Short mmCIF file of C-alpha atoms and ligand atoms in Angstrom, two decimals:
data_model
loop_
_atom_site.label_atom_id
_atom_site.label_comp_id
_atom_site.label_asym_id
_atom_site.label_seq_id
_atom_site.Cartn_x
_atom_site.Cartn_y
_atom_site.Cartn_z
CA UNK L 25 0.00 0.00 0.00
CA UNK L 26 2.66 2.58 0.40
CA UNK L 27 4.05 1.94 -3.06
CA UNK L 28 -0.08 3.98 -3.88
CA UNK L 29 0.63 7.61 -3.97
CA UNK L 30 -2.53 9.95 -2.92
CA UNK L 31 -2.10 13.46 -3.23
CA UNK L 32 -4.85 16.28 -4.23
CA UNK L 33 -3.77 15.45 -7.68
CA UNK L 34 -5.38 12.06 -7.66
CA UNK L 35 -4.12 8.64 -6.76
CA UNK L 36 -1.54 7.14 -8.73
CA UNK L 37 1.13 4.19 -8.85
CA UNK L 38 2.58 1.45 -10.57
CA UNK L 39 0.00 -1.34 -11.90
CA UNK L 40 0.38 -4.03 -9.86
CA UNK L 41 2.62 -2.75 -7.24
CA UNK L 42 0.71 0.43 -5.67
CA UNK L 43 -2.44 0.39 -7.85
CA UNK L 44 -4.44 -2.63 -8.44
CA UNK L 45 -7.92 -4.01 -9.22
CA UNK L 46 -8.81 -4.60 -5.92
CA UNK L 47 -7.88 -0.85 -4.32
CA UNK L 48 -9.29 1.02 -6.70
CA UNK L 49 -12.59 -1.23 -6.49
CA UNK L 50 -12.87 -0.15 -3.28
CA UNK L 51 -11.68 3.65 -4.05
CA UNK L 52 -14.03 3.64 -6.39
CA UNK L 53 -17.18 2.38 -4.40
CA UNK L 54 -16.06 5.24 -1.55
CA UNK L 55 -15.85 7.76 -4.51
CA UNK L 56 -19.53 7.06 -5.19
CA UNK L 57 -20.80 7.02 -1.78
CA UNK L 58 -18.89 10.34 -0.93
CA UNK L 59 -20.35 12.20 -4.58
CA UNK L 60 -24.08 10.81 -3.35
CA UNK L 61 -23.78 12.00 -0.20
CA UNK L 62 -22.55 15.97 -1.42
CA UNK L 63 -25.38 15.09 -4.34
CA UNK L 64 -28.45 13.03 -3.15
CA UNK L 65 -30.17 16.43 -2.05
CA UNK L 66 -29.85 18.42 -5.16
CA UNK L 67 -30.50 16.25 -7.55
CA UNK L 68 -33.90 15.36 -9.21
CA UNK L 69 -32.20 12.12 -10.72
CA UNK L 70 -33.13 8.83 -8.68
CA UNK L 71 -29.87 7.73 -8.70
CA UNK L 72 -26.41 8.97 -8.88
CA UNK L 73 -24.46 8.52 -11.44
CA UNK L 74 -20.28 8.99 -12.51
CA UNK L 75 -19.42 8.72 -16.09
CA UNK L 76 -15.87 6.62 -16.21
CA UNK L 77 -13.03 6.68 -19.09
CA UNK L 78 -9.37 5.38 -19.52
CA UNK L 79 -6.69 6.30 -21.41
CA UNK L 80 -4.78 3.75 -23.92
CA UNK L 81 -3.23 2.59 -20.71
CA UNK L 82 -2.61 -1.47 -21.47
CA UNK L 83 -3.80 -2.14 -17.55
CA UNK L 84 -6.65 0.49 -18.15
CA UNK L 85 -9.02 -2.54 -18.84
CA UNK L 86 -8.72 -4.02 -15.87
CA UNK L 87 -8.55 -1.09 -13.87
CA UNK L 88 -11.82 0.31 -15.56
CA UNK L 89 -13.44 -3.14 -14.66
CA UNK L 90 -12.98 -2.70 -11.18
CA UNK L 91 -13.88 1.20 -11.03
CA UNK L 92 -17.13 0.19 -12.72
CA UNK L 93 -18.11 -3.09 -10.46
CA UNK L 94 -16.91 -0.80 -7.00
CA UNK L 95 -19.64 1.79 -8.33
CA UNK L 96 -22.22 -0.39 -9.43
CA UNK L 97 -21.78 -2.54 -6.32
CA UNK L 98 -23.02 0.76 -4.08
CA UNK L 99 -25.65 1.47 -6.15
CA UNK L 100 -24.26 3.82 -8.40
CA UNK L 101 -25.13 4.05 -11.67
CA UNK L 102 -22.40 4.34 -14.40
CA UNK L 103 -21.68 5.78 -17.94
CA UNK L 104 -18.77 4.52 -19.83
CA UNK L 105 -16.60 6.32 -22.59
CA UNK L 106 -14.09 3.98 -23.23
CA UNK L 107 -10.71 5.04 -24.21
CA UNK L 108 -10.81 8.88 -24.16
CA UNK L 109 -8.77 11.94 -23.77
CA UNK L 110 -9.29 13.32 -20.25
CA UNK L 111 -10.81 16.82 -21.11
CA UNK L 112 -13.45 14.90 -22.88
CA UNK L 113 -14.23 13.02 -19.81
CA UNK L 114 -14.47 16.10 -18.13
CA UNK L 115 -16.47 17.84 -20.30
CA UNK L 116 -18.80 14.80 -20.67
CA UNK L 117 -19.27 15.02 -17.01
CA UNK L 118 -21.00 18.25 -17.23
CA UNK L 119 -22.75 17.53 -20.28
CA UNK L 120 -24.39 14.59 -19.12
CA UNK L 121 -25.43 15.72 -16.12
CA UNK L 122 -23.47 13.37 -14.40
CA UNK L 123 -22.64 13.82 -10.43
CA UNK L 124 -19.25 12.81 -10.98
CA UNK L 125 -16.41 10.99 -13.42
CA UNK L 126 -13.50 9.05 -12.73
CA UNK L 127 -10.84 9.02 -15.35
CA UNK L 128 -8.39 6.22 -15.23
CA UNK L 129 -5.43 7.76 -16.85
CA UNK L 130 -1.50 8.26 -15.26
CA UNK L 131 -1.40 11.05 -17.68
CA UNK L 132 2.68 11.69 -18.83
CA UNK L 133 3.57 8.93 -16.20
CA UNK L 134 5.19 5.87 -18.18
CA UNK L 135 3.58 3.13 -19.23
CA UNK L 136 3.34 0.90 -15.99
CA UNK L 137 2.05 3.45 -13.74
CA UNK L 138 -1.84 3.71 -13.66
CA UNK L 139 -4.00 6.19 -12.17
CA UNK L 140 -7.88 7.57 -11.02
CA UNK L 141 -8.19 11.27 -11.34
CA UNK L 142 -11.15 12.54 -9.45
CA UNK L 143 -13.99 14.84 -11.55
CA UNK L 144 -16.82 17.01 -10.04
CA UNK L 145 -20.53 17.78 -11.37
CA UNK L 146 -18.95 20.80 -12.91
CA UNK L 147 -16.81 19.10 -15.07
CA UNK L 148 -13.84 20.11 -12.94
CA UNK L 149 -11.38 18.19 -11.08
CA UNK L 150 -12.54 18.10 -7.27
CA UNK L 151 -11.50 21.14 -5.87
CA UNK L 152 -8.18 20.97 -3.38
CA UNK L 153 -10.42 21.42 0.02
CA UNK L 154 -12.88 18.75 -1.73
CA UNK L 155 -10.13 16.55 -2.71
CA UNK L 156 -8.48 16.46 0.74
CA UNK L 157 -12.05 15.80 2.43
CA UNK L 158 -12.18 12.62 0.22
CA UNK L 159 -8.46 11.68 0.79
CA UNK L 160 -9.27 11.71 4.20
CA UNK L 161 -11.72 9.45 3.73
CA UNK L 162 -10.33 6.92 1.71
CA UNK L 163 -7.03 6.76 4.07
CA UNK L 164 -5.85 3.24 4.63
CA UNK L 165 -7.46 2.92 8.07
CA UNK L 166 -10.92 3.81 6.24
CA UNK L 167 -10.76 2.13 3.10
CA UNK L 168 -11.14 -1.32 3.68
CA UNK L 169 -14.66 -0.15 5.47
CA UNK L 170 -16.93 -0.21 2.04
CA UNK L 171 -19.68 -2.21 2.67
CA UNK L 172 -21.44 -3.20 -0.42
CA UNK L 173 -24.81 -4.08 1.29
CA UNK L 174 -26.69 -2.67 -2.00
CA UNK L 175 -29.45 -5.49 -2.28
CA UNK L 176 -30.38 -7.03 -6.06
CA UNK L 177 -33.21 -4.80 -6.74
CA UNK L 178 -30.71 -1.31 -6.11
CA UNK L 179 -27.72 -2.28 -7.47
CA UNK L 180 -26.40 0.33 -9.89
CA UNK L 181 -26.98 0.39 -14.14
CA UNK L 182 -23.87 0.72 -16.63
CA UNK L 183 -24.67 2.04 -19.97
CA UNK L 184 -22.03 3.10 -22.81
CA UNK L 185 -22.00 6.54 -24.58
CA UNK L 186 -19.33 6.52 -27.22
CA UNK L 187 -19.98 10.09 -28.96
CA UNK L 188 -18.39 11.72 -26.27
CA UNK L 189 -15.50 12.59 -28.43
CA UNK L 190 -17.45 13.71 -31.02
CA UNK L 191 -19.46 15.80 -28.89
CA UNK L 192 -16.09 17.24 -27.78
CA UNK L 193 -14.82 18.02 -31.12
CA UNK L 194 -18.50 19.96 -32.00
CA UNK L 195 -17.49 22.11 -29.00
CA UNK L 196 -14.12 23.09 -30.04
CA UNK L 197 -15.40 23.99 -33.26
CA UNK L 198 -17.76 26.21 -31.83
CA UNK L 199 -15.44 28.52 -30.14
CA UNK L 200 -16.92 32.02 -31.30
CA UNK L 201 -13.98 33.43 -32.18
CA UNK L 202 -12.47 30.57 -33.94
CA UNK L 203 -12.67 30.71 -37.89
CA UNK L 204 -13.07 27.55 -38.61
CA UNK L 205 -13.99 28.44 -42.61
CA UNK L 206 -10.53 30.58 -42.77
CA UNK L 207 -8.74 27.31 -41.34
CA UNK L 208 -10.53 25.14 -43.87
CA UNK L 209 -9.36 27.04 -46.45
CA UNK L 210 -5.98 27.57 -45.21
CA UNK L 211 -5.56 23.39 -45.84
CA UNK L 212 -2.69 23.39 -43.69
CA UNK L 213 -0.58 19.97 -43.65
CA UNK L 214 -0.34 18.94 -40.00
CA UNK L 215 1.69 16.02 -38.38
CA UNK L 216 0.17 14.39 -35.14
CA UNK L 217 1.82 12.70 -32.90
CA UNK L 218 0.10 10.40 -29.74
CA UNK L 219 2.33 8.77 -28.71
CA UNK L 220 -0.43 5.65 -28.80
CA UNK L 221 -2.22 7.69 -26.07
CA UNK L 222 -5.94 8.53 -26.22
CA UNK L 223 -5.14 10.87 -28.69
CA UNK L 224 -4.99 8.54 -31.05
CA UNK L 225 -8.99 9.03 -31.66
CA UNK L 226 -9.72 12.63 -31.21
CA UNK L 227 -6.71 14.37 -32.59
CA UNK L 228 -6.62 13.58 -35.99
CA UNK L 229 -10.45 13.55 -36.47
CA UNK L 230 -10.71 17.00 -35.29
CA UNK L 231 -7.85 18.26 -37.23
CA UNK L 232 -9.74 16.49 -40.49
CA UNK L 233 -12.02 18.84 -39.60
CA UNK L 234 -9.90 21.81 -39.54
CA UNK L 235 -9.69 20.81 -43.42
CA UNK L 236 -5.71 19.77 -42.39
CA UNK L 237 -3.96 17.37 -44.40
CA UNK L 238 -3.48 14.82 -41.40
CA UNK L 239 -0.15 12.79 -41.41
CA UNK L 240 -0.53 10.49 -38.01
CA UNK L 241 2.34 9.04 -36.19
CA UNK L 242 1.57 6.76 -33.16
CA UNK L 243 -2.25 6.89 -33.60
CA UNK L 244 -2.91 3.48 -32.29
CA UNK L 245 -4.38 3.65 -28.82
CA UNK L 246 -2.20 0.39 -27.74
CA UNK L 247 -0.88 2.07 -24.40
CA UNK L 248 2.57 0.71 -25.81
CA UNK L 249 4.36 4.66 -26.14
CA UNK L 250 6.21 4.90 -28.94
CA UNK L 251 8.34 6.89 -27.00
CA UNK L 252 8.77 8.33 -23.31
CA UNK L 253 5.66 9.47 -23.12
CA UNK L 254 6.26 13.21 -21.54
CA UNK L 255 5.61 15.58 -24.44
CA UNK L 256 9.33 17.36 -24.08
CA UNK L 257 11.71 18.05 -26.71
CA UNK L 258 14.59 15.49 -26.07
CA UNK L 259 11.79 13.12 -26.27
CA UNK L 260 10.15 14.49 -29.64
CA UNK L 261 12.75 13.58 -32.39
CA UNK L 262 10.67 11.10 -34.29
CA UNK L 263 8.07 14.13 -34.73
CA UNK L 264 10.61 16.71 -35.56
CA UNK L 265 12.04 14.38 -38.42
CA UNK L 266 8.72 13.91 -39.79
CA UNK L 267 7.49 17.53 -40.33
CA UNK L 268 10.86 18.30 -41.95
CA UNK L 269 10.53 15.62 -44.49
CA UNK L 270 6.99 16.56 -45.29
CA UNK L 271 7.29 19.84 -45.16
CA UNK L 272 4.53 19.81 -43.16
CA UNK L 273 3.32 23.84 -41.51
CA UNK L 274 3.41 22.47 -38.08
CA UNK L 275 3.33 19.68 -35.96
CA UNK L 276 1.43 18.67 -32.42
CA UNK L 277 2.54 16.29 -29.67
CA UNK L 278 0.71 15.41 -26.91
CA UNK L 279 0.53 12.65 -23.83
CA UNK L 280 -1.49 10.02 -23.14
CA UNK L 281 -3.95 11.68 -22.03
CA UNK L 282 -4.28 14.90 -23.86
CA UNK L 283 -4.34 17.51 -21.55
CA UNK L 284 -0.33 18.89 -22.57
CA UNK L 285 0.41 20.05 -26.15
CA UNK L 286 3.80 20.97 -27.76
CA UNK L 287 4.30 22.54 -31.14
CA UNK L 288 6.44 21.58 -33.43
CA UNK L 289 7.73 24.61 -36.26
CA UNK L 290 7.64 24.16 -39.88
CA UNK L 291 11.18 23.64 -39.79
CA UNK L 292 11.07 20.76 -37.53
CA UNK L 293 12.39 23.09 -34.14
CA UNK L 294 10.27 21.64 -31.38
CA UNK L 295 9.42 25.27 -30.07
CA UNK L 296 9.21 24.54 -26.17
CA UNK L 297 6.00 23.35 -24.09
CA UNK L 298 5.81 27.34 -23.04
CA UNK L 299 5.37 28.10 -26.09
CA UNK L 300 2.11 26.45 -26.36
CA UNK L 301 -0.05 28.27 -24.21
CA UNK L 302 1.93 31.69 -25.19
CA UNK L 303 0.58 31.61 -28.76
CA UNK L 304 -2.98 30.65 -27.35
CA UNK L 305 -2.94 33.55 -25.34
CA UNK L 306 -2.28 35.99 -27.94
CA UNK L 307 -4.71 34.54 -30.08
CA UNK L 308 -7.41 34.66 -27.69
CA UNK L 309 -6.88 38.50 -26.14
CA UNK L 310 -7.46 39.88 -29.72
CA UNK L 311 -11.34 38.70 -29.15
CA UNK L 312 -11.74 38.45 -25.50
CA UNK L 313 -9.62 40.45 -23.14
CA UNK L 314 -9.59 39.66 -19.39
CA UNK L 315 -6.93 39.17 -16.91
CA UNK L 316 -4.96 35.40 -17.70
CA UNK L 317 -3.79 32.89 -15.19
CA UNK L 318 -1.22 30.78 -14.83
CA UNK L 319 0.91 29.12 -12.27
CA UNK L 320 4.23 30.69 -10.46
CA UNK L 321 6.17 28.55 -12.56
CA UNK L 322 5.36 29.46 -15.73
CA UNK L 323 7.33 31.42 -18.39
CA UNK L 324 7.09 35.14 -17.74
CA UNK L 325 6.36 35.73 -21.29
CA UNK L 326 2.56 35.90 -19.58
CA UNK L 327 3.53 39.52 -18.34
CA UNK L 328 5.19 40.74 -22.24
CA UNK L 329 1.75 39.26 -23.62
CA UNK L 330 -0.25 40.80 -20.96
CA UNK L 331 0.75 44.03 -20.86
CA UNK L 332 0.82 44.25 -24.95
CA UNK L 333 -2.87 43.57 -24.19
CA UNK L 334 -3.90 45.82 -20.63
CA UNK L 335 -4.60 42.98 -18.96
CA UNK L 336 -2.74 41.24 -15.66
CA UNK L 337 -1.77 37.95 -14.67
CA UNK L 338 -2.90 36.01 -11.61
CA UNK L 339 -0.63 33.86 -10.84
CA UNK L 340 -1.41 30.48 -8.88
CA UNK L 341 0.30 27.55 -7.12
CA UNK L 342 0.96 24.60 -9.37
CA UNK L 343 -1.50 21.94 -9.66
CA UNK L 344 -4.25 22.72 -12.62
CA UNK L 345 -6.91 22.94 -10.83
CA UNK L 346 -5.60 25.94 -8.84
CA UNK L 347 -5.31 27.67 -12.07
CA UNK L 348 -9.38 26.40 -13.43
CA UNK L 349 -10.79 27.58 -10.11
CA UNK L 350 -8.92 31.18 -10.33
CA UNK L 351 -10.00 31.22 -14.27
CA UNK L 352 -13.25 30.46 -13.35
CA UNK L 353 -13.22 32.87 -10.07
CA UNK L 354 -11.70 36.07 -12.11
CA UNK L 355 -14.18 35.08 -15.32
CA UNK L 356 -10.61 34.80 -17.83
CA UNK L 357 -10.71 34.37 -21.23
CA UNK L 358 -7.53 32.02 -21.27
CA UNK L 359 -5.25 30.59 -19.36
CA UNK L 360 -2.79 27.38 -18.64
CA UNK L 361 0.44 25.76 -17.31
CA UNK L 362 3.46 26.35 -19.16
CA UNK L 363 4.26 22.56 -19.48
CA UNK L 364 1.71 23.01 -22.21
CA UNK L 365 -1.20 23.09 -20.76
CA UNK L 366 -3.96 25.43 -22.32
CA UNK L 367 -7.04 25.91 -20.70
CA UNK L 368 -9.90 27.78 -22.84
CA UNK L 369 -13.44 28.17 -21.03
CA UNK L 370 -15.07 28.72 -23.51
CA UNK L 371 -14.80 24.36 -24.15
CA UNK L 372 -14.48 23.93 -20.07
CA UNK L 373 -12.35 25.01 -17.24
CA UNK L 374 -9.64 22.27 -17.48
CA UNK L 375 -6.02 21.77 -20.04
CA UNK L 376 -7.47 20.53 -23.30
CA UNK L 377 -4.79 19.87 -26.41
CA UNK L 378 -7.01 19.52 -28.50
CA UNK L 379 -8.67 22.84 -27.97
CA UNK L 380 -5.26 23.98 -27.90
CA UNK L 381 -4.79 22.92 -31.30
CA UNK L 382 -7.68 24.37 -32.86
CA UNK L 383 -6.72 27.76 -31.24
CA UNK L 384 -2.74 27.43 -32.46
CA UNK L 385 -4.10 26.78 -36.07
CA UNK L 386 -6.58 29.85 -35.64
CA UNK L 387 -4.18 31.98 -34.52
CA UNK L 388 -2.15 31.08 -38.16
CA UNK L 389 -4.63 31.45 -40.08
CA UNK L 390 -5.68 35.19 -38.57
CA UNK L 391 -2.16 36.63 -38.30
CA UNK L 392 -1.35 34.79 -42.12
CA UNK L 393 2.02 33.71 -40.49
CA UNK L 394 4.48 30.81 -40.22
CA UNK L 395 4.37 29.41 -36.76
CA UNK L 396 8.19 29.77 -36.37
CA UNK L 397 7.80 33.88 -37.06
CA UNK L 398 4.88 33.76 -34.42
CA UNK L 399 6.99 32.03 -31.98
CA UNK L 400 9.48 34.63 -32.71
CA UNK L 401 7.62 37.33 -31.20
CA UNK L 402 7.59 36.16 -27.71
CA UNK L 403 9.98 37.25 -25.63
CA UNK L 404 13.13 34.45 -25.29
CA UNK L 405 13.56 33.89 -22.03
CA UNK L 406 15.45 30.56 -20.85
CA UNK L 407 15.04 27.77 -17.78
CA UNK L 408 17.12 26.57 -15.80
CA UNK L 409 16.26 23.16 -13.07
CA UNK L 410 17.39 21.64 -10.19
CA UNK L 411 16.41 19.86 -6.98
CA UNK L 412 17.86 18.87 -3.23
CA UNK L 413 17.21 15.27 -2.07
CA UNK L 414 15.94 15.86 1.34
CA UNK L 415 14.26 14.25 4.44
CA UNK L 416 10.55 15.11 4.10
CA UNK L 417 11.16 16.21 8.14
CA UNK L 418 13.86 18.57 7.43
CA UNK L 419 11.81 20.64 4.51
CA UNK L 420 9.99 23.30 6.40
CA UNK L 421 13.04 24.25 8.00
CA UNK L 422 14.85 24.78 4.91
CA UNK L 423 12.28 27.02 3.48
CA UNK L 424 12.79 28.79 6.69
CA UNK L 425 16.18 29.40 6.30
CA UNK L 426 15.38 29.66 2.06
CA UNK L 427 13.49 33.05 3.41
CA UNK L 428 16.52 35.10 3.47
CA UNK L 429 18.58 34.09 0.49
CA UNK L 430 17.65 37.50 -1.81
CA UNK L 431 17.10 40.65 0.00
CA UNK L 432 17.19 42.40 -2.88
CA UNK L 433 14.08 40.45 -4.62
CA UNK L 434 9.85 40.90 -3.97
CA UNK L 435 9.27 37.44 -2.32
CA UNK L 436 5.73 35.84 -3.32
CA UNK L 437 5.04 32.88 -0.85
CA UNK L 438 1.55 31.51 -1.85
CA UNK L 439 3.35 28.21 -2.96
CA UNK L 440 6.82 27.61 -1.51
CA UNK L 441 9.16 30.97 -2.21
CA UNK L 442 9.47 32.56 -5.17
CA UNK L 443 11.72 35.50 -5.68
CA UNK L 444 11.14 37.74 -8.33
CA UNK L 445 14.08 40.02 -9.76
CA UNK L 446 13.48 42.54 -12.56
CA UNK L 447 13.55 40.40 -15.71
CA UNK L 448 14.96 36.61 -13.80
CA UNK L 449 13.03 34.81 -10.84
CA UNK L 450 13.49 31.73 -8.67
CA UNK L 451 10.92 29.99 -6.99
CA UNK L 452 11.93 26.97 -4.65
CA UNK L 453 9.33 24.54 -3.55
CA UNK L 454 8.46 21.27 -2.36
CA UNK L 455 7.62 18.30 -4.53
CA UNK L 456 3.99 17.15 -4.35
CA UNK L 457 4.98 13.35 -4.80
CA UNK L 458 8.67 13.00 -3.97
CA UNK L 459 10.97 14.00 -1.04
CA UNK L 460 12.54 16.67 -2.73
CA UNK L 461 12.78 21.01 -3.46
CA UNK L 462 12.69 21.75 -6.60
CA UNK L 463 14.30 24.88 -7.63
CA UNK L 464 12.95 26.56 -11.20
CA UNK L 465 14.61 29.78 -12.40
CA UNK L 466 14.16 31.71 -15.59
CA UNK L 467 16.02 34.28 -16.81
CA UNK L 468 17.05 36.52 -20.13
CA UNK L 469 20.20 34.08 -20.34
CA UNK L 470 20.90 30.77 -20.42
CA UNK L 471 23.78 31.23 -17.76
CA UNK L 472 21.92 33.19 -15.33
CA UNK L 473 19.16 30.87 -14.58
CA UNK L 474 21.93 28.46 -14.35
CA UNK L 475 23.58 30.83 -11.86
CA UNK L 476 20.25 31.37 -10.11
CA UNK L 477 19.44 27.69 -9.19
CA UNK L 478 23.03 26.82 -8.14
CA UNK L 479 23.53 29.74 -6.19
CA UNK L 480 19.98 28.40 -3.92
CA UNK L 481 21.28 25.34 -4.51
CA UNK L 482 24.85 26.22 -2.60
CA UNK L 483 23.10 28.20 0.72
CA UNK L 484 20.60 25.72 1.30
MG1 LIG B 503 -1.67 14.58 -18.99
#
């Protein structure tokens, strides 16, 4: 049991070892119980009910056979998607009325590791005080307590509803300020890759759409990744290759479970995962402007593009939903994690690729440009990494003593500390799933967000 990892992100480990049929049966049943008891007054519906997906995931069928009998078994009453990307489950959720969805995914995790992500009526993840309420819950003193005491006659119904990716795509192309007919006619020839991920499906059908000229790589939903399976550039050489050959106008990667999207330039440059949600933004504040959010790690490139447009940025601590509830809290047009995760409400308040796409393509087609001279406008700014083994015991004190490392900077300390310099910052924090700090700088050079993480790196 301690190989199963449970954080406010969802519970996660590898198949077999920390997640298996039997815990997240039982995970599952307590999921149900806990949505009927926040739901059984408000709704007019007899029963509850949780809509349940999977990615490509090659231990997803099992897993989603056990998710399904735990829900059934306490008289909930189930919808399932089959494979799908995890903003369609989401946005499913909502659209069906459902009072909850479980998505079976381990997102950029590699291929053993198997998750549940946890989704609310709303089509959101659970909220963080939500989350922790149900963690709480389902802690290993409570969880073996699940009494499935449904009798014959109450015992929950499944049924199947595969047009949820369909009903996703309609969505996307109904973004009011997307021209889909200018992207038609653009015909732009577009390489996909999915790293046989639930992309697979939706990708290249919505692109078809667009009016692209679609040339898939690693479309089969298998769960066997082509390649490591986190959509970052050393890992994105078979895509790069391909565009250039083709001479294709741009290329997308995304993970398993299609929530992160990275662009790939005509030339065959993988651009950068910041990137992504930089060039969304843009598009989007020449129709809709409002203040953007995005988490204190993220590229800021946010502030160039907001102040270009008048607006601000709210910045949040990691973790998407912190950034969907602010988006949804401050009404913003856009927003996103710089690991290339775009988030446009106008679809639903969580990181969509595919949405992403569609916006990326619009944004071409508006500004009549190559996606490498787009790129080119944003401010270059680099990244620099590091982290500190540590003893989970010792890392409060640490940030203690972190407190005083830059007198000279404004410190921001809604997630860890985060100093912010005029044009470089540093932000130190603790990992959400490992005993670690990590340290993230950025800076104008290279060298100096080198400098900046070794330098915390050395006084801690
Ligand atoms: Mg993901």
């Amino acid at each position: 049991m301690q190989d199963l990892m449970m954080s406010v992100s969802g519970i996660r480990g590898v198949f077999g070892k920390g997640i298996t049929p039997d815990i997240t049966m039982k995970i599952a049943a307590q999921f149900g119980l806990f949505q009927k008891e926040r739901y059984h007054e408000t709704t007019d519906v007899e029963k509850i009910t949780i809509a349940v997906g999977r990615d490509s995931r090659t231990t997803g069928e099992a897993l989603a056979h056990s998710v399904i009998s735990g829900l059934l078994s306490v008289g909930i009453d189930v919808i399932w998607l089959g494979i799908v990307a995890t903003p369609t489950l989401l946005l499913s959720v909502k659209e069906l009325k459902a009072q909850g969805g479980i998505c079976i995914t381990a997102s950029h995790n590699p291929a053993e590791w198997n998750a549940m992500k946890f989704i609310d009526a709303n089509g959101m993840f659970l909220f963080p005080e939500v989350m922790a309420e149900f963690l709480n819950r389902i802690s290993i003193d409570n969880i073996e307590k699940v009494f499935h005491n449904i009798n014959w006659q109450n015992i929950g119904q499944k049924r199947e509803d595969y047009e949820a990716t369909w009903r996703h795509i309609q969505k996307i192309l109904e973004i009011p300020y997307l021209d889909v007919n200018s992207i038609r006619t653009a015909k732009y020839k577009v390489v996909i890759d999915s790293v046989n991920g639930a992309g697979g499906v939706i990708s290249p059908t919505l692109l078809k759409e667009l009016g692209c000229q679609v040339i898939e790589i690693n479309s089969e939903p298998t769960g066997i990744f082509a390649h490591n399976p986190e959509p970052l550039a050393k890992n994105l050489t078979q895509i790069c290759k391909v565009v250039k050959e083709n001479k294709a106008d741009i290329g997308f990667a995304t993970d398993p479970d299609v929530d992160r999207l990275v662009i790939i330039d005509e030339k065959g440059n993988c651009i950068g995962e910041e990137y992504s949600l930089l060039l969304a933004t843009k598009l989007v504040l020449r129709h809709k402007k409002g203040d953007i959010v995005t988490n204190l790690s993220s590229s800021m490139a946010s502030d160039n593009i907001a102040k270009e447009f008048g607006v601000n940025v709210i910045r949040t601590p990691i973790g998407e939903i912190n950034v969907s509830v602010a988006m949804l809290n401050n009404n913003c047009p856009i927003g996103g994690e710089g690991n290339g995760g775009i988030i446009c409400p106008e679809v639903n308040y969580t990181r969509d690729a595919v949405s992403g796409m569609a916006l990326l393509l619009g944004f071409m087609t508006e500004r009549k440009m190559k996606i490498s001279d787009l790129a080119s406008e944003i401010p270059k700014y680099y990244f620099a990494k590091e982290k500190i083994d540590i003893n989970p015991d010792e890392m409060d004190n640490i940030l203690i003593k972190a407190q005083n490392l830059f007198k000279d900077a404004k410190l921001d300390t809604t997630d860890g500390l985060k100093f912010v310099f005029d044009k470089k910052w540093v932000h130190i924090r603790k990992s959400g799933t490992e005993p670690i700090i990590r340290i993230f700088a950025e800076a104008q050079t290279i060298e100096e967000a080198e400098q900046l993480c070794k330098k915390v790196k050395s006084l801690l």
